[in-house]
Short mmCIF file of C-alpha atoms in Angstrom, two decimals:
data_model
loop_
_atom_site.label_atom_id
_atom_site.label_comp_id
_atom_site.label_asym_id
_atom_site.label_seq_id
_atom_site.Cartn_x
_atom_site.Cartn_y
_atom_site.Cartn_z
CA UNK A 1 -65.96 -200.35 -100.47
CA UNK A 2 -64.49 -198.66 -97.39
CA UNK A 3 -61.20 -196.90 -97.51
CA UNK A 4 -58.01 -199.16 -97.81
CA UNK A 5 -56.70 -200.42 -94.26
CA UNK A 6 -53.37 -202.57 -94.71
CA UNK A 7 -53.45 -205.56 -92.60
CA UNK A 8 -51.21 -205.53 -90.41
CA UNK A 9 -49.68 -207.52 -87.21
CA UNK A 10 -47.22 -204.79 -86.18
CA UNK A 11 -48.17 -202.45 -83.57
CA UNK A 12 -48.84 -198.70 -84.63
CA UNK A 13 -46.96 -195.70 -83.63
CA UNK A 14 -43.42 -196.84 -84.74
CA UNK A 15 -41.20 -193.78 -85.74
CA UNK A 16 -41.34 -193.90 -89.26
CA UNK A 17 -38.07 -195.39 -91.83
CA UNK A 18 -35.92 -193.37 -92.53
CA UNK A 19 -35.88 -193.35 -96.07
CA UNK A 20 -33.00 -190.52 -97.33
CA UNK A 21 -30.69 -193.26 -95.61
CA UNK A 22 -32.60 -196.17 -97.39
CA UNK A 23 -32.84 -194.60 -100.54
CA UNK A 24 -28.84 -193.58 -100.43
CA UNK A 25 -28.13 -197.39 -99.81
CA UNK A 26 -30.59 -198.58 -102.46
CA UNK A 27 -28.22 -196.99 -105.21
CA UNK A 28 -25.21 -197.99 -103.48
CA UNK A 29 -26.47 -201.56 -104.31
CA UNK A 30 -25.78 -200.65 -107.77
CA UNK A 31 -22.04 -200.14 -107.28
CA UNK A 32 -22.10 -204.38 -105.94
CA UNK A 33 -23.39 -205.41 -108.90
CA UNK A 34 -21.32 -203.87 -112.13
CA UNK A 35 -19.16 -205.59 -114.45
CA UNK A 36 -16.01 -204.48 -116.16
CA UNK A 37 -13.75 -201.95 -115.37
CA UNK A 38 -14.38 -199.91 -112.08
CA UNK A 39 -14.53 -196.36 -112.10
CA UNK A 40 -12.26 -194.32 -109.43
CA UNK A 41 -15.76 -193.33 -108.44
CA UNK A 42 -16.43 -196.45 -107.32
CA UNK A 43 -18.18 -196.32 -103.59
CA UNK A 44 -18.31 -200.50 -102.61
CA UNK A 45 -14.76 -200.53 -102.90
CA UNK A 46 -14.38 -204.45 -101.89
CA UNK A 47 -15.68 -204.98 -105.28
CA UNK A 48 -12.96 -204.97 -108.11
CA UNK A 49 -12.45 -204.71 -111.69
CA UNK A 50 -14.07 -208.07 -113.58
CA UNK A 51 -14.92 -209.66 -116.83
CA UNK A 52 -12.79 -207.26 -118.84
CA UNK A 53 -12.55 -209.62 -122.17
CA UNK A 54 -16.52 -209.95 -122.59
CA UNK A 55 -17.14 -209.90 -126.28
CA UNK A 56 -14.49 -210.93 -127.37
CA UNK A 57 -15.59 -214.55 -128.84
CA UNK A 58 -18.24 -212.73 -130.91
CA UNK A 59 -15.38 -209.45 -131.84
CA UNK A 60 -16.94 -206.79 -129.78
CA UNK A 61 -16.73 -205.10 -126.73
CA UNK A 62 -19.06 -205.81 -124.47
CA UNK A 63 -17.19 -204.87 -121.09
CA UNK A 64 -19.51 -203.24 -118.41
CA UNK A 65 -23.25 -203.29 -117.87
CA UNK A 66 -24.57 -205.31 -114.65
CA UNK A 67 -24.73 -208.65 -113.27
CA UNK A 68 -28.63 -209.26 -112.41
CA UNK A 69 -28.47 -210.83 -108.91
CA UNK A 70 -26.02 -212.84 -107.39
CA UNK A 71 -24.23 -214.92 -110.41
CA UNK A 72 -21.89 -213.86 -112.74
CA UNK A 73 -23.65 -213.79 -115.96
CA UNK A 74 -25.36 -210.51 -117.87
CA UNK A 75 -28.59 -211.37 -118.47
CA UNK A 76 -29.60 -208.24 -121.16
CA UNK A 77 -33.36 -209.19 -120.92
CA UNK A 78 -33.56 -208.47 -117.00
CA UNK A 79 -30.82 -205.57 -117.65
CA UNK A 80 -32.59 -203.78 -119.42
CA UNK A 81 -35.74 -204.00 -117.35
CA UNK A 82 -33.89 -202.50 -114.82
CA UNK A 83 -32.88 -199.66 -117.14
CA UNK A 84 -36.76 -198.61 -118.41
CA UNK A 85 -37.29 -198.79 -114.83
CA UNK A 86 -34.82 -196.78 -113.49
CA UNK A 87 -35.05 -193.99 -115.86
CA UNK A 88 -38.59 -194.22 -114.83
CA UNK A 89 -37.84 -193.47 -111.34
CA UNK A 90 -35.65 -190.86 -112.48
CA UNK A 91 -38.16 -189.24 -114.80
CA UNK A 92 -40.94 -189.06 -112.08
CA UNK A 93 -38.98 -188.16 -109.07
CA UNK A 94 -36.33 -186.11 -110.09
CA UNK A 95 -37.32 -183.27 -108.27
CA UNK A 96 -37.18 -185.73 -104.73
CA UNK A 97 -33.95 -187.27 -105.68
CA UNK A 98 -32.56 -183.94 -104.66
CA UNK A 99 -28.79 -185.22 -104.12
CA UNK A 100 -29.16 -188.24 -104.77
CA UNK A 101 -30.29 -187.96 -108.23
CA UNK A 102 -26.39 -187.67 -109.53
CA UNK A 103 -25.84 -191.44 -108.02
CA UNK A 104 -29.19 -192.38 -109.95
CA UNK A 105 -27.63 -191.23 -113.09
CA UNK A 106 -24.73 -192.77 -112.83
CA UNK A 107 -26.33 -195.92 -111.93
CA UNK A 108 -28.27 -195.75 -115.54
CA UNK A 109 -25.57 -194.38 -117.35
CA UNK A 110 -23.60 -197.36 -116.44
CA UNK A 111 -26.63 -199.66 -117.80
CA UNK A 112 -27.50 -197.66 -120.94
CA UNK A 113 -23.74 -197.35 -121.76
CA UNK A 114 -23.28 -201.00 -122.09
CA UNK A 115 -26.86 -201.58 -123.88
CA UNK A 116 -25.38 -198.57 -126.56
CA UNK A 117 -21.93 -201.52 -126.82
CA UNK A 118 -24.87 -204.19 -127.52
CA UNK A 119 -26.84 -202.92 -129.90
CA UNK A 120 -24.19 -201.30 -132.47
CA UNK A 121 -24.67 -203.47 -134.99
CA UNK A 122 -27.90 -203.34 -136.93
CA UNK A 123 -30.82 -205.63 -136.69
CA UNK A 124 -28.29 -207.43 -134.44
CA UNK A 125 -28.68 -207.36 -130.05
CA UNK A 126 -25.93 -209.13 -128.15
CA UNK A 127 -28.47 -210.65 -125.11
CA UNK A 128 -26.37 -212.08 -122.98
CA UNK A 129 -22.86 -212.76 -121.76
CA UNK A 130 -21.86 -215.90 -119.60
CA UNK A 131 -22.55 -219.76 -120.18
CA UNK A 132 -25.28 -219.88 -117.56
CA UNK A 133 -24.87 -223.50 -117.18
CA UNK A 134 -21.39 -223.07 -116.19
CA UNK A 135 -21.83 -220.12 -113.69
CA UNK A 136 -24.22 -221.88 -112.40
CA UNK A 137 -22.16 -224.84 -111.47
CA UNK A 138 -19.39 -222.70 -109.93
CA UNK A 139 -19.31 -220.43 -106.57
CA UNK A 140 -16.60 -217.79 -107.13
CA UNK A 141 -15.65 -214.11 -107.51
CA UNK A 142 -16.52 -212.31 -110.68
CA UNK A 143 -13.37 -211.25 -110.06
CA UNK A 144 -11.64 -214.14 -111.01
CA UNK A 145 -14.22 -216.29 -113.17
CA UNK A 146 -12.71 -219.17 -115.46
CA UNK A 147 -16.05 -219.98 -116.37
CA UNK A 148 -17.50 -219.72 -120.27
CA UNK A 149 -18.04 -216.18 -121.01
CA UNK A 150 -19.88 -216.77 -124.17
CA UNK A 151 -21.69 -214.37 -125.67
CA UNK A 152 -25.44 -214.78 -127.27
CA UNK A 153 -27.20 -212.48 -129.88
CA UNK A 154 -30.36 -212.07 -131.20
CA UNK A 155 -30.54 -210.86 -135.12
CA UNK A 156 -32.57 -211.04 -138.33
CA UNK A 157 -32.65 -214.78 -138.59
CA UNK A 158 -33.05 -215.80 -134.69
CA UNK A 159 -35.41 -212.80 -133.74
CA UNK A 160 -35.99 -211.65 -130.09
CA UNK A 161 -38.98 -209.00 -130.07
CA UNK A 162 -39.06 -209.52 -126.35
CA UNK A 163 -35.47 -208.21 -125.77
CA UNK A 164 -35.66 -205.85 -128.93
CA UNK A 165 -38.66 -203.97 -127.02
CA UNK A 166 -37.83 -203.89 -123.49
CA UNK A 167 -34.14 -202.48 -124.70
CA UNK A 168 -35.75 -199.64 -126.89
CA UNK A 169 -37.90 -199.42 -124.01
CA UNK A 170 -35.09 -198.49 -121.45
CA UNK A 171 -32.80 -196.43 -124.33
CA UNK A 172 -36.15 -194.14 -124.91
CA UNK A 173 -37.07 -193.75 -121.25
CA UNK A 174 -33.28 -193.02 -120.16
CA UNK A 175 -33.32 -190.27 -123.25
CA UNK A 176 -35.83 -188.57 -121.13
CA UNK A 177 -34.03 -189.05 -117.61
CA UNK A 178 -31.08 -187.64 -119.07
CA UNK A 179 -32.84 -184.77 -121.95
CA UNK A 180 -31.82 -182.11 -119.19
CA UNK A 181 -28.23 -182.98 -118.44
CA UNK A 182 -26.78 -184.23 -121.21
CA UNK A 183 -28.97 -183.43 -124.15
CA UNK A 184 -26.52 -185.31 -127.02
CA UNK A 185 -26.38 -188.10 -124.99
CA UNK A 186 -30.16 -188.14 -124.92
CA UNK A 187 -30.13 -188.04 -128.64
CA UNK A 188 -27.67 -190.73 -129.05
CA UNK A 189 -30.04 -193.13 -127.15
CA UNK A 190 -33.34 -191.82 -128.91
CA UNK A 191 -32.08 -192.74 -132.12
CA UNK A 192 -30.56 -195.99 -131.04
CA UNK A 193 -33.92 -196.71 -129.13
CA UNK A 194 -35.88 -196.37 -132.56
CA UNK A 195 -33.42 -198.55 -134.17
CA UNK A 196 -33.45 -201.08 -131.99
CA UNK A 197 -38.07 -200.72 -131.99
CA UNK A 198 -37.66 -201.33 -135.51
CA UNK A 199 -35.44 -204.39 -136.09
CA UNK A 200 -37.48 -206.01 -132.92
CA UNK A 201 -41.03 -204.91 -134.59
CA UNK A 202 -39.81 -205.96 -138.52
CA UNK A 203 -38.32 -209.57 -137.27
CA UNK A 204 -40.70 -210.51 -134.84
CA UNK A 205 -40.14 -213.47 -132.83
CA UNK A 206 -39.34 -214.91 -129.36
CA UNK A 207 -35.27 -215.17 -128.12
CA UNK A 208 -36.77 -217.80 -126.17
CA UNK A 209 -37.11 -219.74 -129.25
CA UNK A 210 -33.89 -218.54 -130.77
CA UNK A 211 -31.59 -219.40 -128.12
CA UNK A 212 -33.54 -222.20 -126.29
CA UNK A 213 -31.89 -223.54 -123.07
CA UNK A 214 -29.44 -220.38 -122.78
CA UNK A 215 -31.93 -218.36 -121.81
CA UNK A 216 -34.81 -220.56 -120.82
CA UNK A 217 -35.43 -221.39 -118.09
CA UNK A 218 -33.19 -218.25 -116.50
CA UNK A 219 -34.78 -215.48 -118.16
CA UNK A 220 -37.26 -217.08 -120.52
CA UNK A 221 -40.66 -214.96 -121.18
CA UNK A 222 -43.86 -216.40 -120.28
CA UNK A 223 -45.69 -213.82 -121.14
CA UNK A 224 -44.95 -213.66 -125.16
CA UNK A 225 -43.22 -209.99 -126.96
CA UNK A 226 -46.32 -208.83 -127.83
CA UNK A 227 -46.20 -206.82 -124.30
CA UNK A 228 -42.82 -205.66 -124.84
CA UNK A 229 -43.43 -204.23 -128.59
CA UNK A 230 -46.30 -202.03 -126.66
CA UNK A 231 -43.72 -201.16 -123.84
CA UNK A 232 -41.15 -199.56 -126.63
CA UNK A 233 -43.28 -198.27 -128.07
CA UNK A 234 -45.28 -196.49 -125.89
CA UNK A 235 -41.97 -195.05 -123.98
CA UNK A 236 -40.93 -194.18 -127.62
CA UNK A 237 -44.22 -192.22 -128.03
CA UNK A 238 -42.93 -190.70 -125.11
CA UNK A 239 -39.65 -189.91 -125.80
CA UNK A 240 -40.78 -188.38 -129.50
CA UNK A 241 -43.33 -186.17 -127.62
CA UNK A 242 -45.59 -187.03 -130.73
CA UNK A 243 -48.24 -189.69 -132.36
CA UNK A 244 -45.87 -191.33 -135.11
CA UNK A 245 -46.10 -194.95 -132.60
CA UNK A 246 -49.94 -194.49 -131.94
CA UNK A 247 -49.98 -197.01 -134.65
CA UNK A 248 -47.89 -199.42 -132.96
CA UNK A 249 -49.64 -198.64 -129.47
CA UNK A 250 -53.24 -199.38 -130.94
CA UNK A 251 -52.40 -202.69 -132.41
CA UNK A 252 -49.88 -203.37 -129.61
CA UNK A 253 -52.98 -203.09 -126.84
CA UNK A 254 -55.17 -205.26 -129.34
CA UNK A 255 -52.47 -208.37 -129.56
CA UNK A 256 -51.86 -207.79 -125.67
CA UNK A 257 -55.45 -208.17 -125.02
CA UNK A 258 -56.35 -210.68 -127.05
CA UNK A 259 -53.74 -213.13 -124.85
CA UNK A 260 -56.47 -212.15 -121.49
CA UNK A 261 -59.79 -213.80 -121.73
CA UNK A 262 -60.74 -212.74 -118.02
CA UNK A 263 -62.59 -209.11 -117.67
CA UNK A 264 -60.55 -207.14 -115.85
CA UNK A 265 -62.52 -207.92 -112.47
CA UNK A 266 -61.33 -211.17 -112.50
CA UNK A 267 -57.43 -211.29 -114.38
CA UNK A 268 -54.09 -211.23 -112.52
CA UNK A 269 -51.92 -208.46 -112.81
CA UNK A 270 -47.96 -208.48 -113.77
CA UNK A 271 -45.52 -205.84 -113.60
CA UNK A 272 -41.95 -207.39 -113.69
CA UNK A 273 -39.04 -208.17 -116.58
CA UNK A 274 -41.48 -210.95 -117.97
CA UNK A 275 -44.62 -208.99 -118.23
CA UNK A 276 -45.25 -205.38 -118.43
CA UNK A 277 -48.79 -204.73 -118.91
CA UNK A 278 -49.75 -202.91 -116.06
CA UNK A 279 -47.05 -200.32 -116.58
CA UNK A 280 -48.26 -200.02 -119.92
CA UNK A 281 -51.67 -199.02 -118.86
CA UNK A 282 -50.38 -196.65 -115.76
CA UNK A 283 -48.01 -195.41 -118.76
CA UNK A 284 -50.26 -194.47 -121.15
CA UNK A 285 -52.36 -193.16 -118.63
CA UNK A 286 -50.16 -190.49 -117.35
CA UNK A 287 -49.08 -189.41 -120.70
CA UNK A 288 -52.83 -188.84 -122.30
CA UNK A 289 -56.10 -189.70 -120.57
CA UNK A 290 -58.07 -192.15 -122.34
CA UNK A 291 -61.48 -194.27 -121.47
CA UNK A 292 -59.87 -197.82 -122.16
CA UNK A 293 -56.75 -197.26 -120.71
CA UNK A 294 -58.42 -195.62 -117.99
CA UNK A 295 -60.57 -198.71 -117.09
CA UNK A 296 -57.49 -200.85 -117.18
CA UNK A 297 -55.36 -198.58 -114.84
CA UNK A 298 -58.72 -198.31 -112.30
CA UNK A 299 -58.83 -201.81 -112.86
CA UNK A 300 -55.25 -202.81 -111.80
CA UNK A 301 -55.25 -200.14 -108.83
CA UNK A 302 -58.32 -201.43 -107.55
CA UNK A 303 -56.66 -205.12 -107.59
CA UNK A 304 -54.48 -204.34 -105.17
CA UNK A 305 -56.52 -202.78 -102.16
CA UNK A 306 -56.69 -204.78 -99.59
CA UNK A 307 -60.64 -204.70 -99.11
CA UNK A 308 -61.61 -204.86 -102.70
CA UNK A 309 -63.50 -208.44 -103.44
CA UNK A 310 -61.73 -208.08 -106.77
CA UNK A 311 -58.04 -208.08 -105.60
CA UNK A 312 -55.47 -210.20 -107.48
CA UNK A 313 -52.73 -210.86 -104.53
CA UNK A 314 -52.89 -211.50 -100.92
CA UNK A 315 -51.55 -209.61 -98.24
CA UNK A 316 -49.22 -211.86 -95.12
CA UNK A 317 -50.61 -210.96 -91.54
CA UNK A 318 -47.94 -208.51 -91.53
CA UNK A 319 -49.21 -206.47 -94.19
CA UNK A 320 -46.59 -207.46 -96.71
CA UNK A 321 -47.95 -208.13 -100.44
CA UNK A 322 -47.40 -211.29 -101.54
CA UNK A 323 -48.16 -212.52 -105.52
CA UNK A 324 -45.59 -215.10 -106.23
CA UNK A 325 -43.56 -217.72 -104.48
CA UNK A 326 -40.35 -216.39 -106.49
CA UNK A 327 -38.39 -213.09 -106.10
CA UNK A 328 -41.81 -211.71 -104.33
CA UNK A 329 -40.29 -208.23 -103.32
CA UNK A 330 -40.24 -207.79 -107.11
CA UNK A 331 -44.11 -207.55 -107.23
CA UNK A 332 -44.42 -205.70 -104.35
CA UNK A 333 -41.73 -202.42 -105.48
CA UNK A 334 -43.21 -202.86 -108.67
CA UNK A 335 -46.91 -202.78 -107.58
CA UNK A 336 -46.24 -200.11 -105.01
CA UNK A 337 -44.10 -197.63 -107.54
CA UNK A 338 -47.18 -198.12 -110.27
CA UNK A 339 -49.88 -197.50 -107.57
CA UNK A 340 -47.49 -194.32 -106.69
CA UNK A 341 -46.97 -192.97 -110.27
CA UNK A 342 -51.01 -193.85 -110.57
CA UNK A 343 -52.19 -191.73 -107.78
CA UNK A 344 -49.74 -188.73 -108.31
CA UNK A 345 -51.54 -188.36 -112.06
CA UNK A 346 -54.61 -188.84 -110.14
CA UNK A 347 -54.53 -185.87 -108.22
CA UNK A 348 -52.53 -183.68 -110.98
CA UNK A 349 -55.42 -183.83 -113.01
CA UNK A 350 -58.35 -183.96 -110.19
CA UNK A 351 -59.79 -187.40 -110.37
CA UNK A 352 -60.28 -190.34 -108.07
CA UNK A 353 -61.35 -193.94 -108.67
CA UNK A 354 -64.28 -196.38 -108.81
CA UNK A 355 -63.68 -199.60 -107.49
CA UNK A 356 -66.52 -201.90 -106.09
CA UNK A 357 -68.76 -199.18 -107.12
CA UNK A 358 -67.18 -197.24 -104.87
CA UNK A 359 -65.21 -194.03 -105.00
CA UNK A 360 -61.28 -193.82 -103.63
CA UNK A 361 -59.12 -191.38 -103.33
CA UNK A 362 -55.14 -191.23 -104.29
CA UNK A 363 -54.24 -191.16 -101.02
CA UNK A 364 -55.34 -194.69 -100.69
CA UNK A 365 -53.52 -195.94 -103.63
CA UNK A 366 -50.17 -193.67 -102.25
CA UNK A 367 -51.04 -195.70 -98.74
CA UNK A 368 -50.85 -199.24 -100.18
CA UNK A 369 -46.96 -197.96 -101.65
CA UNK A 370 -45.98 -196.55 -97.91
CA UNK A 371 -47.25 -199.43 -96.45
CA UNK A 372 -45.30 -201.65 -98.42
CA UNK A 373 -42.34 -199.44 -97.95
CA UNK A 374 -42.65 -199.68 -94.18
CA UNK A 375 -42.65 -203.36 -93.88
CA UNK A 376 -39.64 -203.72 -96.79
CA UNK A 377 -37.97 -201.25 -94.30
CA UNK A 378 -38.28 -203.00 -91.09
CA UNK A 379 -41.86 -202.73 -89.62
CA UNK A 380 -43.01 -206.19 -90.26
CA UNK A 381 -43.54 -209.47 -87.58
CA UNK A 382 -39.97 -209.63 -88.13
CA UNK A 383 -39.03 -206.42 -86.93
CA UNK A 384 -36.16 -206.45 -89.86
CA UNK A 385 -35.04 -204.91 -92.77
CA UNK A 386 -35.16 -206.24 -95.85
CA UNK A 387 -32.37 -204.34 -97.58
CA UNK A 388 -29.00 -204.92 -96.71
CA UNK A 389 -27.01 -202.78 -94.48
CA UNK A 390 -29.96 -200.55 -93.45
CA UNK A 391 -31.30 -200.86 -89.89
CA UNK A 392 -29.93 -203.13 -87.15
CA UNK A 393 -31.32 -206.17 -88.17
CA UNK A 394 -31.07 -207.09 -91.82
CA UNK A 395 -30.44 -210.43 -93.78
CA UNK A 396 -26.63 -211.81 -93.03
CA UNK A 397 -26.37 -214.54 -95.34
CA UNK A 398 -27.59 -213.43 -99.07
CA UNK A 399 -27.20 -215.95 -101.83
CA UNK A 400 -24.88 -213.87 -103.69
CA UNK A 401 -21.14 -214.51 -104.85
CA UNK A 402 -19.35 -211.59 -104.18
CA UNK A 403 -20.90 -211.28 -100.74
CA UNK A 404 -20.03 -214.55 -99.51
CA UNK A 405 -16.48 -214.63 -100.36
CA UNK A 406 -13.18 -212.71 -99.31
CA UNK A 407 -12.57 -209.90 -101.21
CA UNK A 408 -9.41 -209.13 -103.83
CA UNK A 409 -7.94 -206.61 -100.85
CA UNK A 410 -8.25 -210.03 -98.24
CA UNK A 411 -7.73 -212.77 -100.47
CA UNK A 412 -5.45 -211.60 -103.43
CA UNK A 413 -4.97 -214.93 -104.95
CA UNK A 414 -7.34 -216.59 -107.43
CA UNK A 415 -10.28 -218.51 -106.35
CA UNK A 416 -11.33 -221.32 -108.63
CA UNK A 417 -14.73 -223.13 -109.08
CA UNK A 418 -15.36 -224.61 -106.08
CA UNK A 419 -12.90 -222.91 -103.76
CA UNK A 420 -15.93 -220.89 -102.65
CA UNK A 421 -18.19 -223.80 -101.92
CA UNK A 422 -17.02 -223.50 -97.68
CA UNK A 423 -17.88 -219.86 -97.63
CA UNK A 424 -21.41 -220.89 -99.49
CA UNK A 425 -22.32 -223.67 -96.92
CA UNK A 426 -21.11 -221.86 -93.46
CA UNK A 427 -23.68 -220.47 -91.50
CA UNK A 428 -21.32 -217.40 -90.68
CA UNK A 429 -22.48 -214.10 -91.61
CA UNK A 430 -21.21 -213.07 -95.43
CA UNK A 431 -18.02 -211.16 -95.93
CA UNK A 432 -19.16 -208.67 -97.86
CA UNK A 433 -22.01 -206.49 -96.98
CA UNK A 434 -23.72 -205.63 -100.31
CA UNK A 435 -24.98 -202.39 -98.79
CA UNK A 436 -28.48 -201.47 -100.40
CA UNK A 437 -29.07 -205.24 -101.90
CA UNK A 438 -32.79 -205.88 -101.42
CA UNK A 439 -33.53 -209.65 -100.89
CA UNK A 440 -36.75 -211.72 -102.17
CA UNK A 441 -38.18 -211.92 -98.49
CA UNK A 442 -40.99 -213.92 -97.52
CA UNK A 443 -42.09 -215.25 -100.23
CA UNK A 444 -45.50 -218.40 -99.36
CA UNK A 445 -48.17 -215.88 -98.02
CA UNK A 446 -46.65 -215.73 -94.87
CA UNK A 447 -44.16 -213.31 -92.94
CA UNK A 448 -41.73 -216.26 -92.11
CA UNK A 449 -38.18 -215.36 -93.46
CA UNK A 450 -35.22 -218.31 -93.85
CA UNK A 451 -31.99 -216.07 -94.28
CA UNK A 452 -30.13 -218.98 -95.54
CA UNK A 453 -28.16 -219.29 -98.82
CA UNK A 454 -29.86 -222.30 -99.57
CA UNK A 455 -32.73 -220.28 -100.22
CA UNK A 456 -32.29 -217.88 -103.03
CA UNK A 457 -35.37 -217.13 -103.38
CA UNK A 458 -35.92 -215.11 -100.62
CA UNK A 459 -32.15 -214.03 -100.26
CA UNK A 460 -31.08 -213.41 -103.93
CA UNK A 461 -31.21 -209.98 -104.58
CA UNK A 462 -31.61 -208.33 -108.14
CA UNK A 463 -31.05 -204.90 -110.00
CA UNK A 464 -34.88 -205.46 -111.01
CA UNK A 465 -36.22 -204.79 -107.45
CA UNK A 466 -34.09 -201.89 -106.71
CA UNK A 467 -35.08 -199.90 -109.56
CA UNK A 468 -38.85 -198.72 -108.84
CA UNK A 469 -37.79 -198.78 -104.74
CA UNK A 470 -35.30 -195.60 -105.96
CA UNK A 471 -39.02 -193.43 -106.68
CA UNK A 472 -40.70 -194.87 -104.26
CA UNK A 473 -38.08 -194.32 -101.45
CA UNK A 474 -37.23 -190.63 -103.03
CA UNK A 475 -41.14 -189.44 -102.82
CA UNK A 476 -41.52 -190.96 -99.25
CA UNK A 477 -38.29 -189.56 -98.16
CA UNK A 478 -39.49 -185.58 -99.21
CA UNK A 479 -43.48 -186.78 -98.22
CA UNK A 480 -43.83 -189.29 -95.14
#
C-alpha cells in the first residue's frame, strides 16, 4: 500500500489553522455548557447560574456537572465519556497545553466534581437528571426551566455496568490528569473510581434495561457493558500503576470479542460514548506492548487510511471522514485523537505498521489526525469552520437552547416552554455565540452542510466531541 494521501477537493498551499486560537475556544465551549452555580471565573458570561435544586427529589445534591449538547438535561452516561476523555487529553498532552492546560483542568474538575456528588452512596450512581421527555418538548433557557428535573439512579437491584464503567473510567483517568497538581484530590477519585468498578462489575447489568424509555433511545448503549467493564478497568490498571485488574482486562477482551464475529480485516470500528473498543486497544497498547492488542491497534489504524482496501469509513471529496449519519464529527475527533495517541507510542518505542502487507510509518497515521483537523478548522469545499466563533465563517444557527435565546442580562424575565419557539424557527443568526461549540457537520458522505436548527444533527454540538479535539488541537498547535 502506498503512503496515505487524504482526498481532498481543496486547493493546497492554504496557510495553515491556527490552532492555539482554536484550541483556546474549544475549552471555552465548556464554560456554555455547565449547570449549577457559576463560578466568578466564569468566561461565557451570557450564561447564568441554573438548575440549582437538582437532587433534590431523590435527597441529594446533585447541582453542577454539564449539560451534553444543546438540551437541558444531564445525561451521566455521555458525561462521563467526556470526562475519561478529557483527562485523556490532559494526560497525553500536558506538556502542549502549555497555558491552556489550567482551563483544561478546570473544565474536568467541574465534570469529576459533580460525578464525586453522584456516586456517594454505595453500589448506588445517580445517571441522570431531567425528564427527557419534557425537555424535549420545551425550547427555553436552562436558566429558567419549569420542566421535570427528575432524577434517575442506577443501584444493586436495577444495575447499570455500562454507566458504572465508563464513570470509574473517567474518575481513574482524571486521578492521573490531576496526580501532579493536586495529589489528594487524585486520591479521592482513585478510590471512588475503584468503588464505583466494583459495584458496576459485582451487579452486572444494562441501565438500558433498568430505566427503559428514560434513557433509551437518548443515551441507550448499543454496544452492551461488556466494553465499558474493560474501559474501567483498564484506565484503573492505569491509574494503580500495577496488575491487580489484569484479571478483569483478560476476561474483559474475551467477552468484548466474543460480541465481533468479523476478523479484524473486515469489522467496523467505534470509538464514541456507546462503544469504546478501539480506545481500549490504543489504551492498552501504550501502556504495555502486547501481540494481540497489537494486531487490534494495527488493525484499527490501518482502517482508517484512506488507500487501505480494508478501511471501515469513507472519506467526502473534501477529505472529511465520514462513519455515521449522526453526530459524525464525533467519529472523526475521536478517530483522529486515537490515530494521534497511536502514532506518538509508535515512534516512542521505534516501530511502524503493517497494513496491506505493507509497512507505514507514524507520520501517516499523525497525517490522517491533521488532515481531519484542517477541514474541522475551515479548509474544506466549504471554506468554513466548524467550531463556533473561530474563523470568519462558522455555523450561525446551532440547535442549541441557550444560543438561540436572549440572555438573563437582555431578557431578565422568565421564559416559559414555548416562549422560545420564535427564536427556534427564525432564520436570524443565534443570540448567543457558544464560542468553541463544535457542530455535527456534514454528516451523508458528502461535504454539503444545512446550518439550520431543524437539523440537529449536523448543528447540535456536544461535550463528547470537544474532548479528544483539546489533544489533538494542543499537539498540532506546538507541531504543525
Amino acid at each position: 500500500m502506498a503512503a496515505a494521501t487524504m482526498p481532498s477537493a481543496v486547493a493546497d498551499g492554504e496557510p495553515p489553522p491556527n490552532y492555539a486560537d482554536a484550541l483556546s475556544k474549544c475549552l471555552l465551549f465548556y464554560d456554555g455548557q455547565r449547570s449549577g452555580k457559576l463560578p466568578p471565573t466564569q468566561r461565557l458570561t451570557w450564561r447564568k447560574d441554573s438548575a440549582l435544586k437538582d437532587g433534590q427529589d431523590a435527597g441529594v445534591d446533585l447541582v453542577g456537572g454539564y449539560y451534553d449538547a444543546g438540551d437541558n438535561v444531564k445525561f451521566g452516561f455521555p458525561m462521563a465519556y467526556t470526562g475519561t476523555v478529557l483527562a485523556w487529553s490532559i494526560i497525553e498532552f500536558s506538556e502542549e497545553l502549555g497555558p491552556e492546560l489550567a482551563h483544561a483542568h478546570e473544565a474536568l474538575r467541574w465534570l469529576t466534581d459533580y460525578l464525586l456528588k453522584a456516586t456517594a452512596q454505595p453500589n448506588r450512581i445517580f445517571v441522570q437528571v431531567g425528564d427527557p421527555y419534557s425537555d424535549h418538548n420545551c425550547w427555553e433557557r436552562p436558566e429558567d426551566m419549569d420542566t421535570l428535573r427528575t432524577t434517575y439512579q442506577v443501584n444493586d437491584t436495577h444495575p447499570g455496568s455500562e454507566v458504572a464503567g465508563e464513570t470509574a473510567a473517567a474518575l481513574a483517568a482524571a486521578s492521573i490528569a490531576f496526580r501532579s497538581s493536586d495529589p489528594a484530590y487524585a486520591d479521592e477519585l482513585l478510590s471512588r473510581a475503584k468503588t464505583v468498578y466494583n459495584f458496576g462489575h459485582t451487579y452486572q447489568g444494562s441501565y438500558g434495561t433498568s430505566l427503559g424509555k428514560w434513557v433509551c433511545p437518548f443515551y441507550c448503549d448499543y454496544s452492551g457493558y461488556q466494553d465499558e467493564l474493560l474501559w474501567g478497568a483498564a484506565w484503573l490498571n492505569r491509574a494503580t500503576n500495577s496488575s491487580q485488574y489484569e484479571n478483569h482486562i483478560i476476561h474483559g477482551i474475551q467477552q468484548v470479542q466474543m460480541k465481533t464475529q468479523l476478523d479484524e480485516t473486515a469489522r467496523e470500528w467505534f470509538f464514541g460514548w456507546d462503544n469504546k473498543e478501539a480506545g481500549i486497544y490504543i489504551l492498552l497498547q501504550t501502556q504495555k506492548n502486547d501481540s494481540e492488542n497489537s494486531r487490534l491497534a494495527q488493525a484499527f489504524a490501518c482502517s482508517l487510511l484512506p488507500q487501505s482496501k480494508f478501511k471501515s469509513v469513507k472519506y467526502t471529496p473534501g477529505g472529511l471522514l465520514y462513519n455515521t449519519p449522526g453526530c459524525n464529527m464525533q467519529d472523526v475527533t475521536g478517530f483522529s485523537f486515537l490515530l494521534l495517541v497511536y502514532a506518538r507510542h509508535l515512534i516512542n518505542v521505534g516501530e511502524t505498521i503493517t497494513c496491506d502487507n505493507s509497512q507505514v510509518p507514524p507520520s501517516a497515521l499523525i497525517d490522517v489526525a491533521r488532515s481531519q483537523m484542517k477541514y474541522l478548522l475551515g479548509h474544506n469545499p466549504n471554506k468554513m469552520s466548524y467550531m463556533v466563533g473561530y474563523g470568519t465563517k462558522f455555523p450561525q444557527m446551532i440547535h442549541h437552547r441557550g444560543s438561540t435565546l436572549p440572555s438573563m442580562d437582555e431578557h431578565p424575565q422568565r421564559m416559559h416552554c414555548r416562549d422560545g419557539e420564535p427564536y427556534f424557527n427564525t432564520t436570524a443568526p443565534n443570540l448567543n455565540l457558544l464560542i468553541g461549540a463544535v457542530v455535527g457537520g456534514p454528516n451523508d458522505g458528502t461535504d454539503n452542510f444545512l446550518d439550520s436548527r431543524y437539523c440537529p444533527n449536523q448543528t447540535e454540538p456536544t461535550t463528547y466531541v470537544n474532548a479528544p479535539l483539546v489533544g489533538l488541537l494542543a499537539y498540532f498547535n506546538k507541531n504543525g
